[in-house]
Every structure is written in C-alpha cells, then in structure tokens.
Coordinates of C-alpha atoms in Angstrom, one line a residue:
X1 CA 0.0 0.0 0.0
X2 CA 1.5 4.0 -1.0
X3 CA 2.9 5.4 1.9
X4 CA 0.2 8.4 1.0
X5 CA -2.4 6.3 2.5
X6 CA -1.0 4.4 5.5
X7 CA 0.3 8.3 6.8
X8 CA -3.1 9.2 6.9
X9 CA -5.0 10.2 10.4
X10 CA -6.8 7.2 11.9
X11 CA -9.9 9.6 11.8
X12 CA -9.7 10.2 8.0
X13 CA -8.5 6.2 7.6
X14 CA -11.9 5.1 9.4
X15 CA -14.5 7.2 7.0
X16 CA -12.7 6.3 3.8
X17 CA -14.2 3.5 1.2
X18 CA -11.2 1.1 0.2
X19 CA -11.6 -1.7 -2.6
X20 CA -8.9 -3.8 -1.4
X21 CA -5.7 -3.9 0.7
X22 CA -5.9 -4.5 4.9
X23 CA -8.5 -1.6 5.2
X24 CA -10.4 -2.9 2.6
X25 CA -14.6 -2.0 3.6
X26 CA -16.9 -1.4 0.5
X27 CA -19.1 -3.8 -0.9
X28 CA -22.7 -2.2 -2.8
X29 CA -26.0 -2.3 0.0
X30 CA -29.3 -2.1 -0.6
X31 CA -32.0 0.3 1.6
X32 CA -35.1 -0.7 2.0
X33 CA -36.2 2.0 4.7
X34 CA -39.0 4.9 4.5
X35 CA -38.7 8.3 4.9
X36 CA -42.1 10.2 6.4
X37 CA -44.1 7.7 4.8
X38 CA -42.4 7.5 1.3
X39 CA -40.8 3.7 1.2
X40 CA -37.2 3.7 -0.6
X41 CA -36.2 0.6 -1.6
X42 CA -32.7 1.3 -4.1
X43 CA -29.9 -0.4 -5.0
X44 CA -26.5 1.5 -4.0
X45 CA -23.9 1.6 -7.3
X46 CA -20.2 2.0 -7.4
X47 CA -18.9 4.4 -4.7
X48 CA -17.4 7.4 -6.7
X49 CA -14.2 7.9 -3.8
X50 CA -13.9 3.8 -3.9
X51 CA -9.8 3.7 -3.5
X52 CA -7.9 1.1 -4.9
X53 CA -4.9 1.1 -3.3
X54 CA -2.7 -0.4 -6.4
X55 CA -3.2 2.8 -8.8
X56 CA -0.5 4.6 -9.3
X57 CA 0.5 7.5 -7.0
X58 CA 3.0 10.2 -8.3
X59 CA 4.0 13.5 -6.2
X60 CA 2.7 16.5 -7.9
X61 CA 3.3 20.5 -6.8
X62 CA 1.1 21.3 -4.1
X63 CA 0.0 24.6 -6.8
X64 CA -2.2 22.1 -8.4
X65 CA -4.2 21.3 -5.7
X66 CA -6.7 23.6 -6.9
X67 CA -7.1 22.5 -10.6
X68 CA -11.0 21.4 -11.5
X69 CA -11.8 18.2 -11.3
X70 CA -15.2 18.4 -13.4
X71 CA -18.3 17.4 -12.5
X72 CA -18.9 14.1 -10.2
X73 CA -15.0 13.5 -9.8
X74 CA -14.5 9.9 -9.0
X75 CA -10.7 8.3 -7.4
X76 CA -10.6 5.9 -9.9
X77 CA -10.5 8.6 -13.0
X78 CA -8.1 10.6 -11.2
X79 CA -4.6 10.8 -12.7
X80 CA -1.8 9.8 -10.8
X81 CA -0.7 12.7 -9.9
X82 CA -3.8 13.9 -8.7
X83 CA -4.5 11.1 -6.6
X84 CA -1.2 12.3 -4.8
X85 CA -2.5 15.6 -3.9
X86 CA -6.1 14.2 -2.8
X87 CA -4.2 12.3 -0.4
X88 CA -2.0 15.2 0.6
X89 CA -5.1 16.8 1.1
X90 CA -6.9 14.6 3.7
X91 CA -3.5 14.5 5.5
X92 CA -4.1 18.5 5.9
X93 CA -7.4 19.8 5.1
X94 CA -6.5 23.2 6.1
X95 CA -5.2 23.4 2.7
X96 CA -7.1 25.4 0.2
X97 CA -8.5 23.5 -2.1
X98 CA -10.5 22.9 -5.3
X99 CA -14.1 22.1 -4.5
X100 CA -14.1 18.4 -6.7
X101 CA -11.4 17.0 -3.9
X102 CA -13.8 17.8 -1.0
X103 CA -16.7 16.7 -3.0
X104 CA -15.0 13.4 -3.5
X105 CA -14.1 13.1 0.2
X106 CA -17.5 14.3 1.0
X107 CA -19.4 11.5 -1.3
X108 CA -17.8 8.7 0.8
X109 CA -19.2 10.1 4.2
X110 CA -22.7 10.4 3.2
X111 CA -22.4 6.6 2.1
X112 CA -20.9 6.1 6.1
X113 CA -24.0 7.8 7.0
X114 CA -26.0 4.7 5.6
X115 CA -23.9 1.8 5.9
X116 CA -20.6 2.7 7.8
X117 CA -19.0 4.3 10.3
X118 CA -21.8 6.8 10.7
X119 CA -20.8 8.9 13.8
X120 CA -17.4 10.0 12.7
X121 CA -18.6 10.2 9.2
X122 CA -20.7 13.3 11.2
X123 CA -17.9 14.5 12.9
X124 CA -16.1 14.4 10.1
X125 CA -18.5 16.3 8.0
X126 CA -18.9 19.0 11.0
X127 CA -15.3 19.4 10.2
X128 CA -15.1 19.9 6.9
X129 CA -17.8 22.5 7.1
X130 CA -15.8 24.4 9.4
X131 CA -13.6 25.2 6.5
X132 CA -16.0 24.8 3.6
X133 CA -19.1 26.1 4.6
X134 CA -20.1 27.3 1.3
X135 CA -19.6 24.1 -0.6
X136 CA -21.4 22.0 1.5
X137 CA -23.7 24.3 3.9
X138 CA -26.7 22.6 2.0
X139 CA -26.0 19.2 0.8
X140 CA -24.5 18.3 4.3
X141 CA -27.0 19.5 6.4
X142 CA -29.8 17.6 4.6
X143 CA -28.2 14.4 4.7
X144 CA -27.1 13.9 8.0
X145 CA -30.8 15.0 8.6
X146 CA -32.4 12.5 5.9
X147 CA -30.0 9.8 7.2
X148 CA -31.0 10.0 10.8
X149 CA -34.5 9.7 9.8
X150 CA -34.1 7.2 6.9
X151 CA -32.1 4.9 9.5
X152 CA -34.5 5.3 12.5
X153 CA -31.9 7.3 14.6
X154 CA -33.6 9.8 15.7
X155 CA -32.0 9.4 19.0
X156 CA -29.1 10.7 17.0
X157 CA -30.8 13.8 15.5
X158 CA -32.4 14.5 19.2
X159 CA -29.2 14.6 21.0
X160 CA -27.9 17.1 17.7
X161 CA -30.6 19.6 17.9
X162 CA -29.8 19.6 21.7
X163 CA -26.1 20.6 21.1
X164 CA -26.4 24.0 20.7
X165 CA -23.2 24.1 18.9
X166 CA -23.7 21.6 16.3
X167 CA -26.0 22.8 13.9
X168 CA -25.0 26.3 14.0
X169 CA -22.2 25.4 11.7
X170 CA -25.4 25.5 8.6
X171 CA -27.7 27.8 7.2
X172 CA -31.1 26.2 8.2
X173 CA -32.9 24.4 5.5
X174 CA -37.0 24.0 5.5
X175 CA -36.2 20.3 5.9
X176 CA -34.4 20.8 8.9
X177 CA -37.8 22.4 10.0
X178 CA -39.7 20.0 8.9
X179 CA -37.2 17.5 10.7
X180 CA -37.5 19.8 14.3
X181 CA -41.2 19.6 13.9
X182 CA -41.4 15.7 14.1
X183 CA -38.4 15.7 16.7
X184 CA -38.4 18.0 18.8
X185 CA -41.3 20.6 17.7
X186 CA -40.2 24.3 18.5
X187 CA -37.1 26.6 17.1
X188 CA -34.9 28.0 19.7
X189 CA -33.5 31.0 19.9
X190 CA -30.5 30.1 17.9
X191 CA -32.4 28.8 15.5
X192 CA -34.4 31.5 14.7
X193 CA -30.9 33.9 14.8
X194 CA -29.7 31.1 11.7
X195 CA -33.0 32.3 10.1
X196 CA -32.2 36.2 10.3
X197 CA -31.0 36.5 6.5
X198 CA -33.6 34.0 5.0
X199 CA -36.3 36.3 6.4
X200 CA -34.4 39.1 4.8
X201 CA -33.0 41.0 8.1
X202 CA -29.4 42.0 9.1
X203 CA -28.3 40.9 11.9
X204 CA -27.1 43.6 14.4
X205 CA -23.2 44.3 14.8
X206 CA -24.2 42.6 19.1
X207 CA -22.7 39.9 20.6
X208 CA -24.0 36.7 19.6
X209 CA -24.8 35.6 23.3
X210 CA -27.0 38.9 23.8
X211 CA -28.9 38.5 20.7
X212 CA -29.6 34.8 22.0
X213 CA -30.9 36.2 25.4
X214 CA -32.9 39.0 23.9
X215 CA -34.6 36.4 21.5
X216 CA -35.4 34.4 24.6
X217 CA -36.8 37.2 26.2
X218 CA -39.3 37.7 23.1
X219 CA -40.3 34.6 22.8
X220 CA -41.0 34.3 27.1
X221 CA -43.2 36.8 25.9
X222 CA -45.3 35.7 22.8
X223 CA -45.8 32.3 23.9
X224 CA -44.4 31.8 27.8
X225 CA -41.5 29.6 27.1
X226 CA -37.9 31.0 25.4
X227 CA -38.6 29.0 22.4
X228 CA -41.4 29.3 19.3
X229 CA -43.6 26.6 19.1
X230 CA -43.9 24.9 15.7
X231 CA -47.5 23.4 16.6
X232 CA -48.9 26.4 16.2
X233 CA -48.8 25.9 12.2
X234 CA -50.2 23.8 9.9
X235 CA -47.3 22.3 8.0
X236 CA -49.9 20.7 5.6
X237 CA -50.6 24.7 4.4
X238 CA -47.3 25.4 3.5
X239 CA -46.0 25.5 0.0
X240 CA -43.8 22.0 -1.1
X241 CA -40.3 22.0 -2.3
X242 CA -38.2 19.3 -3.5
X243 CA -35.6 17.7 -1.0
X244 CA -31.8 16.7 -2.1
X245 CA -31.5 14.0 -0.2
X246 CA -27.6 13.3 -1.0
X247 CA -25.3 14.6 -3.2
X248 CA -23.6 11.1 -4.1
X249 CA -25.6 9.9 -6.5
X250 CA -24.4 6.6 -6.0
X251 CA -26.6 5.7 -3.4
X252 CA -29.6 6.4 -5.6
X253 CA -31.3 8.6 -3.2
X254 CA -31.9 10.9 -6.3
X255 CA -34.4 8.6 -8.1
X256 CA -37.0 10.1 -5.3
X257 CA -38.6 13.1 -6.2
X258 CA -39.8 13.7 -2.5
X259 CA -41.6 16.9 -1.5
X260 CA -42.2 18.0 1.8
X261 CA -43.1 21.3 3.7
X262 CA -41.3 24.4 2.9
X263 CA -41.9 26.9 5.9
X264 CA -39.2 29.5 4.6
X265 CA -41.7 29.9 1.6
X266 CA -44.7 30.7 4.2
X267 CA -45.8 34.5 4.4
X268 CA -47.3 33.2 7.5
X269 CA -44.1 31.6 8.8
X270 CA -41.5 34.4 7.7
X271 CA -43.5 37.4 9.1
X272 CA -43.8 35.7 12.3
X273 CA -40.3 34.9 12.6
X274 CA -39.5 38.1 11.4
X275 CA -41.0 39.7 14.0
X276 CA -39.5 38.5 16.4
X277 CA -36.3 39.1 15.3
X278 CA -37.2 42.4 14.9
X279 CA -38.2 43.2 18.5
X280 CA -35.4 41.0 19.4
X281 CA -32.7 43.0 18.1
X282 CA -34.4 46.4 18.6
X283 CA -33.9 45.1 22.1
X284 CA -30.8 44.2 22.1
X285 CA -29.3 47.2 20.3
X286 CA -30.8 49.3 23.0
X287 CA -29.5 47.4 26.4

C-alpha cells in the first residue's frame, strides 16, 4: 500500500471506502427503509471515492491542488498525480483547495452515513464545514438529517438539535424544519438567529450571546417559554419543495422526487419569525 495512504490520520482512515488492501470495507447495499411515509427501496452503485490502493500515485506540486476536477469526480478517474494531492489533502485539510477534492471526500461520508462508520462520518462532516461552509452548507446538512430519519436514529438527531453548537455550523434548511417539527417541535433561539437573512433581516453588529438572550426574552413573551412553538402551524398549508437528499448519487437517493413542507416559503411563517427578530434586536441594540 502508497505510503500516501498508511500516513493518513486514523480519523480520515476510518470514514474512507477502500476496494482492497488491509482496510479494505466497501461492498454495494441495498436500503429498503422509509422516509415520512415515502418507502425507498434502491440499490447502491459504485462508490465514486472507492480507492484502490494499487493505482499509481506520483508526487505533484502542491499549486495544483486547486485544478477542477469536473463534474462528479471519482478516485478511480483521477490521474496519478492527482490522486497524490487528494491524499495530501486529507493528511491537511486546512489546505485550500478545489471544491471536486472535498466533493470526493465528502461522497464517501454520506455513504458512512447509511452503511458505515456513521458517527465520525458526522464529525467528520462537521469538520469539513468548518472550512468549507459554502460548498457544503446545503448538501450536508440535509443528509445527516435524511439519514437520521431514513435509519430510524432519531436518538441521534435528538441529541444534535440539543447541542447547541452543532448545527450552527449551517444555514437552516426548511427540511431541517420539517425535521425539528417531528423531533423536537419548536425553534430556539439560535435557530431563529440562523434564520435572520432567510427572512431578509441584518443581523445587528451585538454579541451573539445577547442577541440569543434577547430572542429568549421575546419569545417568554409571545408564547411563555424561550422557544417558538412549531404546533402552532399547519405544515400541511405550506407550500412543497423538493428535497436533495444526497449529493452522491451513487446511493440512488436521487431517483426520489420527494416533496415536503417548505416553511421558509410561508408569508405566515417568515412574518412571524421576522418579528421576532425584529423586537429582538431592537432590544438588544438598546441594552
């Protein structure tokens, strides 16, 4: 096996997908599992960041790191010289780097999601969005979400919407709404802070643990507990939007045109939360 590989931490080691060698993993699953009533019953295909540790491996500038690798890059396709600098990469991700080698690293942790290691594939995809935020905000937020769900761990999702330090790493999604409202059914104050720019207001130049407080003040107000009750709407009334499920389309997820609730689409649902943002921040600003 390349050197490459063996150097690499034991916390990148356990969420990769290897074809053979002594860490060799992978073989293609099946789900037959249901998600809010919809039953998905697919057939996984070839895992896109599949390594096979017998490819060549040839050291390459680390200026190239950031060349595109096209759409749906997969390890197998890469040249030799870019499987070097992948590599290089998961040994130090605090490298900047071209979006198609997180992509590829990111494919194989939504397949851990299903049927791997699934709690450091999470940590692991905390992580990366820590430094790429932007290319994953969306896609990763949804699938450790529909995964949770799809694999009946919802003890898993219940313990994440507790941490109040977990999610806050993503913009929030109306599926991670609609996911609160069959979990745990209210927004708490940091959630409704996440949701400041998608109901189009700035958030004030305050210290994120005021604005908290003063949002928890609001909502003691409004509805006597620090938190907005989501029974108060009528998800059924709320216009539908398609959910991404994964963005490796290996595991087939795709196939399922699912539509569920989309709150951030509500008149009803923004002006309410916009409100209380409002008074929030008028609030704070003025301590």
């Amino acid at each position: 096996m390349d050197k490459n590989i063996l150097d690499l931490p034991t916390n990148v080691l356990d969420t990769l997908w290897f074809a053979d060698g002594p860490h060799a993993n992978y073989v293609e699953s099946n789900l037959n599992k249901n998600l809010f009533g919809l039953s998905i019953h697919t057939t996984t295909s070839k895992e896109p960041s599949l390594i096979y540790t017998k490819l060549p491996i040839k050291i390459a500038p680390i200026n190239l790191i950031n060349q595109d690798l096209g759409y749906y890059p997969t390890y197998e396709r890469l040249s030799a010289e870019q499987r070097y600098l992948y590599l290089r990469w998961l040994n130090d991700r605090m490298i900047a780097v071209s979006d198609g080698f997180i992509y590829l690293y990111y494919y194989g942790l939504e397949r851990h999601l299903y049927f791997g290691n699934a709690e450091s594939a999470i940590l692991e995809i905390f992580n990366l969005c820590l430094n790429h935020k932007i290319t994953l905000d969306y896609y990763a937020l949804n699938a450790i979400l529909a995964s949770s769900i799809i694999m009946n761990k919802r003890e898993r999702l219940l313990y994440l919407f507790k941490d109040k330090d977990r999610f806050k790493k993503f913009n929030i999604t109306n599926f991670y709404i609609v996911c609160k409202n069959e979990i745990l059914p209210y927004l708490a104050p940091r959630d409704l802070l996440a949701l400041s720019l998608r109901v189009k207001l700035k958030t004030p130049k305050v210290d994120e643990k005021v604005l908290i407080k003063s949002i928890a003040y609001t909502l003691e107000k409004k509805f006597s507990m620090s938190k907005l009750p989501l029974d108060i709407f009528n998800f059924n009334s709320f216009p539908r939007e398609p959910i991404c499920l994964a963005a490796n389309t290996s595991l087939n997820l795709h196939q399922y045109n699912l539509e569920l609730a989309a709150p951030l689409k509500s008149d009803d649902f923004c002006n309410l939360a916009r409100d209380i943002l409002y008074e929030s921040f008028e609030f704070a600003v003025n301590l």
